[in-house]
Tab-separated table of C-alpha atoms and ligand atoms in Angstrom:
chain	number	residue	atom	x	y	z
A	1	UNK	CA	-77.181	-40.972	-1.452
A	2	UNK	CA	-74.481	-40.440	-4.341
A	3	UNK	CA	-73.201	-44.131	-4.763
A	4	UNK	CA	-68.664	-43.477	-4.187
A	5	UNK	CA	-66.813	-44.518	-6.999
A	6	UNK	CA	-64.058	-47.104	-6.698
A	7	UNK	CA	-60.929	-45.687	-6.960
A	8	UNK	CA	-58.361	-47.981	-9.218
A	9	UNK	CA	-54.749	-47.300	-9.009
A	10	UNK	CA	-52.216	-49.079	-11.882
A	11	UNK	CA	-49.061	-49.123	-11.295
A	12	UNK	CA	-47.027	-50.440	-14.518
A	13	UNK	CA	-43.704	-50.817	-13.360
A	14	UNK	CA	-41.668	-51.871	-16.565
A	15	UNK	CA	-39.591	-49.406	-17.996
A	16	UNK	CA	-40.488	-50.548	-21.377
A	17	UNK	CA	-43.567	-48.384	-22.077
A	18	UNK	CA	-46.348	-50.098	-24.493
A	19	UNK	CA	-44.194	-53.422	-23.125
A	20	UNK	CA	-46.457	-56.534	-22.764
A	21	UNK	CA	-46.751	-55.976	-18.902
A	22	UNK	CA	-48.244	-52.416	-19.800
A	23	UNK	CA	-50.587	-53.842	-21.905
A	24	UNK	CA	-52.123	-56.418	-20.064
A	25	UNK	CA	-52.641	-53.768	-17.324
A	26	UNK	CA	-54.418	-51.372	-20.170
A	27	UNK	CA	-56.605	-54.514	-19.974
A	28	UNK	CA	-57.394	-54.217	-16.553
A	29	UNK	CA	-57.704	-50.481	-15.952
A	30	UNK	CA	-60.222	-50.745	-19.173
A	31	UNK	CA	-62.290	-53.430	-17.985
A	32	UNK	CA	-62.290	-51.784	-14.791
A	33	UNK	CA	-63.494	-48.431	-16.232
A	34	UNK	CA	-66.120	-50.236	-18.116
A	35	UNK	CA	-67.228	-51.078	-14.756
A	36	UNK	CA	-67.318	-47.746	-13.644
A	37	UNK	CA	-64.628	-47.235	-11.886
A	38	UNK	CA	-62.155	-44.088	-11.713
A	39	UNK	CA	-58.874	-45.371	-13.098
A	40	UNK	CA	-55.332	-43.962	-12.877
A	41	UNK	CA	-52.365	-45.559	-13.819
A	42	UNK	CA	-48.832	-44.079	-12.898
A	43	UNK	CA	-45.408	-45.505	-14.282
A	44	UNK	CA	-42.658	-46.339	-11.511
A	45	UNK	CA	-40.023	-45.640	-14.237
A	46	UNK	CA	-41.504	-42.244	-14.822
A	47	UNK	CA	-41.082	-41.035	-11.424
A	48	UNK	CA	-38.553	-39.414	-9.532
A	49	UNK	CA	-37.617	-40.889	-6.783
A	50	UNK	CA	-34.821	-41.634	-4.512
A	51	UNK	CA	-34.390	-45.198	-2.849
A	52	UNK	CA	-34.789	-45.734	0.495
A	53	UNK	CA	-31.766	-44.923	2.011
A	54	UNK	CA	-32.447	-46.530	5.633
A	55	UNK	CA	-32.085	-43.373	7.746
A	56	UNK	CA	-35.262	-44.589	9.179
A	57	UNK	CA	-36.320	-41.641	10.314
A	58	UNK	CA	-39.600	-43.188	9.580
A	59	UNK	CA	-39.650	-45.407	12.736
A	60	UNK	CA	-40.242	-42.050	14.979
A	61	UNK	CA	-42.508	-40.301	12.086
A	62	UNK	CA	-44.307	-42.613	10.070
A	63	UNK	CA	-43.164	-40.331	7.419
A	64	UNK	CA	-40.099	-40.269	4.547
A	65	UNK	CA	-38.002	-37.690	5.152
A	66	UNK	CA	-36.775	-37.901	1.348
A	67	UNK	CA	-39.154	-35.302	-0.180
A	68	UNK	CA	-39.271	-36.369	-3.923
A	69	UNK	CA	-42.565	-37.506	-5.822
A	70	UNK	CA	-43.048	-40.380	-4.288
A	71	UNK	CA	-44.416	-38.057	-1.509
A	72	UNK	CA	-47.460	-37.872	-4.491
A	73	UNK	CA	-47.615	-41.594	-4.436
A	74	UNK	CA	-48.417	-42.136	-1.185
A	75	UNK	CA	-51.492	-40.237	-1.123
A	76	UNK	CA	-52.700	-42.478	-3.872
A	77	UNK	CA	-51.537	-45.677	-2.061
A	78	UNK	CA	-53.353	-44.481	0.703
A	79	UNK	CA	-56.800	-43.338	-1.249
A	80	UNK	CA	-56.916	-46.077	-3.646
A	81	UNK	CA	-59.491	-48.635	-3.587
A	82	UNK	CA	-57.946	-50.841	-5.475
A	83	UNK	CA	-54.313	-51.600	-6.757
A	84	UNK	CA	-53.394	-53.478	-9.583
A	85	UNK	CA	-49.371	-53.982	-10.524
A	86	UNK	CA	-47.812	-54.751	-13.619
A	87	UNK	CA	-44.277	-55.927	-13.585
A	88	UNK	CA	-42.306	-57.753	-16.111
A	89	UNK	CA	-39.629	-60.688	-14.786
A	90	UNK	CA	-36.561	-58.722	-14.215
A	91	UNK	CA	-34.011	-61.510	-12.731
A	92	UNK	CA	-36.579	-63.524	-11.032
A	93	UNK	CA	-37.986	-60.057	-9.601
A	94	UNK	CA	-38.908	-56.920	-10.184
A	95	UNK	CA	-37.282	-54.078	-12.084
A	96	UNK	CA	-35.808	-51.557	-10.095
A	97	UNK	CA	-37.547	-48.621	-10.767
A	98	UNK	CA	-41.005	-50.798	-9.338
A	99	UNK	CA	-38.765	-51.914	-6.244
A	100	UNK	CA	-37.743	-48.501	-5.159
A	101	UNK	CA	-41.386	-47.689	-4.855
A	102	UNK	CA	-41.979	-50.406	-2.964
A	103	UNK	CA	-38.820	-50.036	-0.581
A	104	UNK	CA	-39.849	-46.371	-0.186
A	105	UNK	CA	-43.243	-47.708	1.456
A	106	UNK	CA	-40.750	-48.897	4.486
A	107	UNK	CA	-42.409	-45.364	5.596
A	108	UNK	CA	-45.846	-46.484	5.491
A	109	UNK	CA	-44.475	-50.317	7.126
A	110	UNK	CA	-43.125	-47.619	9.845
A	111	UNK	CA	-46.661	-45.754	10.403
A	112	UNK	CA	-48.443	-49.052	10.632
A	113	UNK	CA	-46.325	-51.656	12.723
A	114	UNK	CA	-44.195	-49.321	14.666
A	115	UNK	CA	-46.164	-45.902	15.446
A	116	UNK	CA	-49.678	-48.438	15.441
A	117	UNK	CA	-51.198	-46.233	13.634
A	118	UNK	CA	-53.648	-46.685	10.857
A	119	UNK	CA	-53.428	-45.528	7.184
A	120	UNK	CA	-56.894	-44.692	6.747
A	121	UNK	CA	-60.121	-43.931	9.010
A	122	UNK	CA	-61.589	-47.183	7.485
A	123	UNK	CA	-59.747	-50.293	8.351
A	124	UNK	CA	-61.314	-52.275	5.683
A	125	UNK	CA	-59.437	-54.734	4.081
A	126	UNK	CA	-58.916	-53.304	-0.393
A	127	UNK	CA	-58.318	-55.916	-3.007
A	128	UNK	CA	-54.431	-56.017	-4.665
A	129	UNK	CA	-54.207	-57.706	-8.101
A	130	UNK	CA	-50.603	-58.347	-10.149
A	131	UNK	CA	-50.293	-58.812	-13.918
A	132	UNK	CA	-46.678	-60.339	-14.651
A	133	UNK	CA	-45.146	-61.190	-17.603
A	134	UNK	CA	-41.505	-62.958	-18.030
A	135	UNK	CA	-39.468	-64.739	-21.051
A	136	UNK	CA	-39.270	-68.372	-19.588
A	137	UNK	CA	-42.407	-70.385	-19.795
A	138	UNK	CA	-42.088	-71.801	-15.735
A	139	UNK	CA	-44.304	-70.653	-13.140
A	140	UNK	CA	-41.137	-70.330	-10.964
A	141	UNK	CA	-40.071	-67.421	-13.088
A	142	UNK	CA	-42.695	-65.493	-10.824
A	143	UNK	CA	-41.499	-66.690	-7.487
A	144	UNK	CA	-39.484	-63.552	-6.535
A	145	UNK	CA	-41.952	-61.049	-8.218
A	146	UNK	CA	-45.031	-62.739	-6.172
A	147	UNK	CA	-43.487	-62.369	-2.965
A	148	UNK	CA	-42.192	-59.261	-3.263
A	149	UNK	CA	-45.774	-57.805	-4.710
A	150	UNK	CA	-47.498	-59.571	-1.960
A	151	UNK	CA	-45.232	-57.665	1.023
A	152	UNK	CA	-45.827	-54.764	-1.276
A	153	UNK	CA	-49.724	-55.267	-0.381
A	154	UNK	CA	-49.542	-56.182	2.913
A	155	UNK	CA	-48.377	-53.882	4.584
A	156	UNK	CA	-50.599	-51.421	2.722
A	157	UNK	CA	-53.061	-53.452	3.526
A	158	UNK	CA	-54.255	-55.030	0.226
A	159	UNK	CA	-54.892	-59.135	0.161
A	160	UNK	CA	-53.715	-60.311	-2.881
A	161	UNK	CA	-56.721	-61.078	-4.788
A	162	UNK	CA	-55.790	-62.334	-8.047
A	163	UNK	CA	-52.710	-62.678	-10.980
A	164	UNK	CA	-52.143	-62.924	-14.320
A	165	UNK	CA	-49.270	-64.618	-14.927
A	166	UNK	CA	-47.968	-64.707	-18.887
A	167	UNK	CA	-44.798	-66.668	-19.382
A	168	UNK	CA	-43.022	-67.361	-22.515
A	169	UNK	CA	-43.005	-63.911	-23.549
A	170	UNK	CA	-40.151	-61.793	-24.206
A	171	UNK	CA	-40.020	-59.440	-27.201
A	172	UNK	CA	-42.130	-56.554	-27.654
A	173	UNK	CA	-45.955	-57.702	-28.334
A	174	UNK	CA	-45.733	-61.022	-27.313
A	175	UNK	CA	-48.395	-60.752	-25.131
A	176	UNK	CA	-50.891	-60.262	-28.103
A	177	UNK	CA	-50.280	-63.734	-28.727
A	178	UNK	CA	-51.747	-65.004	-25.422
A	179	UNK	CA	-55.619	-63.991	-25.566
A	180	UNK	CA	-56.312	-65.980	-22.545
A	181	UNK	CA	-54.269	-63.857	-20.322
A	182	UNK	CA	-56.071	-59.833	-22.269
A	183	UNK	CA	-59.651	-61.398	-21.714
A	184	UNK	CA	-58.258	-62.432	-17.979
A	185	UNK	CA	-56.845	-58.953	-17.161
A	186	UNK	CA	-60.176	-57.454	-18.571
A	187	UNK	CA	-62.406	-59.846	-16.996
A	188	UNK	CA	-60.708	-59.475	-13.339
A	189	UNK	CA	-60.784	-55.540	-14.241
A	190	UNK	CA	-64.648	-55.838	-15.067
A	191	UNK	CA	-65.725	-57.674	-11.804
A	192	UNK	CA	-63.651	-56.061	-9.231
A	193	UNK	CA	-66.987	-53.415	-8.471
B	1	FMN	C1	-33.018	-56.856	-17.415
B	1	FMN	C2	-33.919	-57.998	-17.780
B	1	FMN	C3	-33.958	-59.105	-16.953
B	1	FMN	C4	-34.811	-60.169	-17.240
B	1	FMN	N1	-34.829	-61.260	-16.395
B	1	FMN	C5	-35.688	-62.269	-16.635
B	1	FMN	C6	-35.743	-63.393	-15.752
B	1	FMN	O1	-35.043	-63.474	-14.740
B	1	FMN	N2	-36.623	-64.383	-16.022
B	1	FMN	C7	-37.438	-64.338	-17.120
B	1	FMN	O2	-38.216	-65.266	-17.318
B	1	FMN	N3	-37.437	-63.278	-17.968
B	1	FMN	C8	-36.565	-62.247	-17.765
B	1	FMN	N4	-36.546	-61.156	-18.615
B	1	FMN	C9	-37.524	-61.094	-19.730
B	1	FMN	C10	-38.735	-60.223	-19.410
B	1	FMN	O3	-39.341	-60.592	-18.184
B	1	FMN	C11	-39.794	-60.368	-20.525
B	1	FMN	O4	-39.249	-59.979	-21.757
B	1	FMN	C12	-41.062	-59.581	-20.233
B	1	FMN	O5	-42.130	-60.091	-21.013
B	1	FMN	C13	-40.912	-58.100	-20.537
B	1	FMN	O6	-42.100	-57.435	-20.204
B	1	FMN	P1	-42.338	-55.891	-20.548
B	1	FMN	O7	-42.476	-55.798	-22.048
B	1	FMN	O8	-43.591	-55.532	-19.846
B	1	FMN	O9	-41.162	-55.126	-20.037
B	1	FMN	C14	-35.676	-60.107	-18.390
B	1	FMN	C15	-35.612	-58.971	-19.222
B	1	FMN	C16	-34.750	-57.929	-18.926
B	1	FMN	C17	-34.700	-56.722	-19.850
């Protein structure tokens, strides 16, 4: 029987394309296809999509009534195998355009916990992974971005497996100067088969 490929979703969500948070996910999704696995990564700044607006039309539904591309992005949610975020420190969280994904999966939150009903046929748990980067150098700086990324996961149901966490960089590139953190994003990628 033909062996199913792992499916691995990136989502970059800084709106600074190329930005160190992108990069260390290129990492990732390139260790991962080195593994063999089918890769896709999609921008959250790229998309168009409203934010949640709390009709919550969802609670009768299990659906967003807002029909925008984020209708696109659930189907990947829902079929990937693996998710892996990248986010840079915005404020102690996330930038916006990442956050109004995630708010916009209040839909999904809706099929699961209200309507009981599952996302997929298989209720098997999928790995999550986040890659963060931020300009102060204190592991507090990822507080707000953790927990937000780990709700994110949750209720899709992901556990969250694993982080890279690069503080102390801020302009554009930084990252290149932290080797430890490339060769962890590529190493994580490589072994998640
Ligand atoms: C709007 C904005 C808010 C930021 N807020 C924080 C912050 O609260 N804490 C922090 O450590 N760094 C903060 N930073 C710095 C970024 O997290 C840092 O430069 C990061 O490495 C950028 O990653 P990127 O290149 O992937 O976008 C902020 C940067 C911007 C532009």
């Amino acid at each position: 029987m033909k062996k199913r490929i792992a499916k691995v979703l990136g989502i970059a969500g800084s709106p600074r394309k190329g930005g160190n948070s992108d990069i260390l996910l290129d990492n990732f999704l390139k260790g991962a296809g080195d593994a063999g696995c089918e890769t896709e990564k999609i921008y959250a700044s790229h998309l168009n999509i409203a934010p949640c607006d709390e009709n919550n039309t969802c609670h009768k539904t299990g659906e967003c009534r807002i029909k925008d591309e984020m209708q696109a992005v659930y189907k990947r949610l829902i079929e990937a195998d693996c998710i892996v975020v990248s986010s840079p420190t915005f404020f102690m969280g996330v930038p916006a355009q990442l956050k109004c994904l995630i708010d916009r999966c209040q839909a999904l939150w809706a099929r699961r916990f209200v309507l009981k009903r599952p996302l997929r046929e298989d209720d098997k748990e999928r790995d999550g992974y986040l890659l963060a980067t931020s300009g102060l150098n204190k592991k507090e700086a990822f507080l707000g971005t953790k927990a937000t990324v780990k709700a994110f996961f949750y209720v899709l149901g992901f556990r969250y497996k694993d982080e890279v966490l690069a503080g102390g960089i801020d302009k554009m590139g930084d990252i290149n100067r932290q080797k430890g953190a490339l060769d962890k994003a590529y190493k994580i990628g490589r072994s998640i088969l």
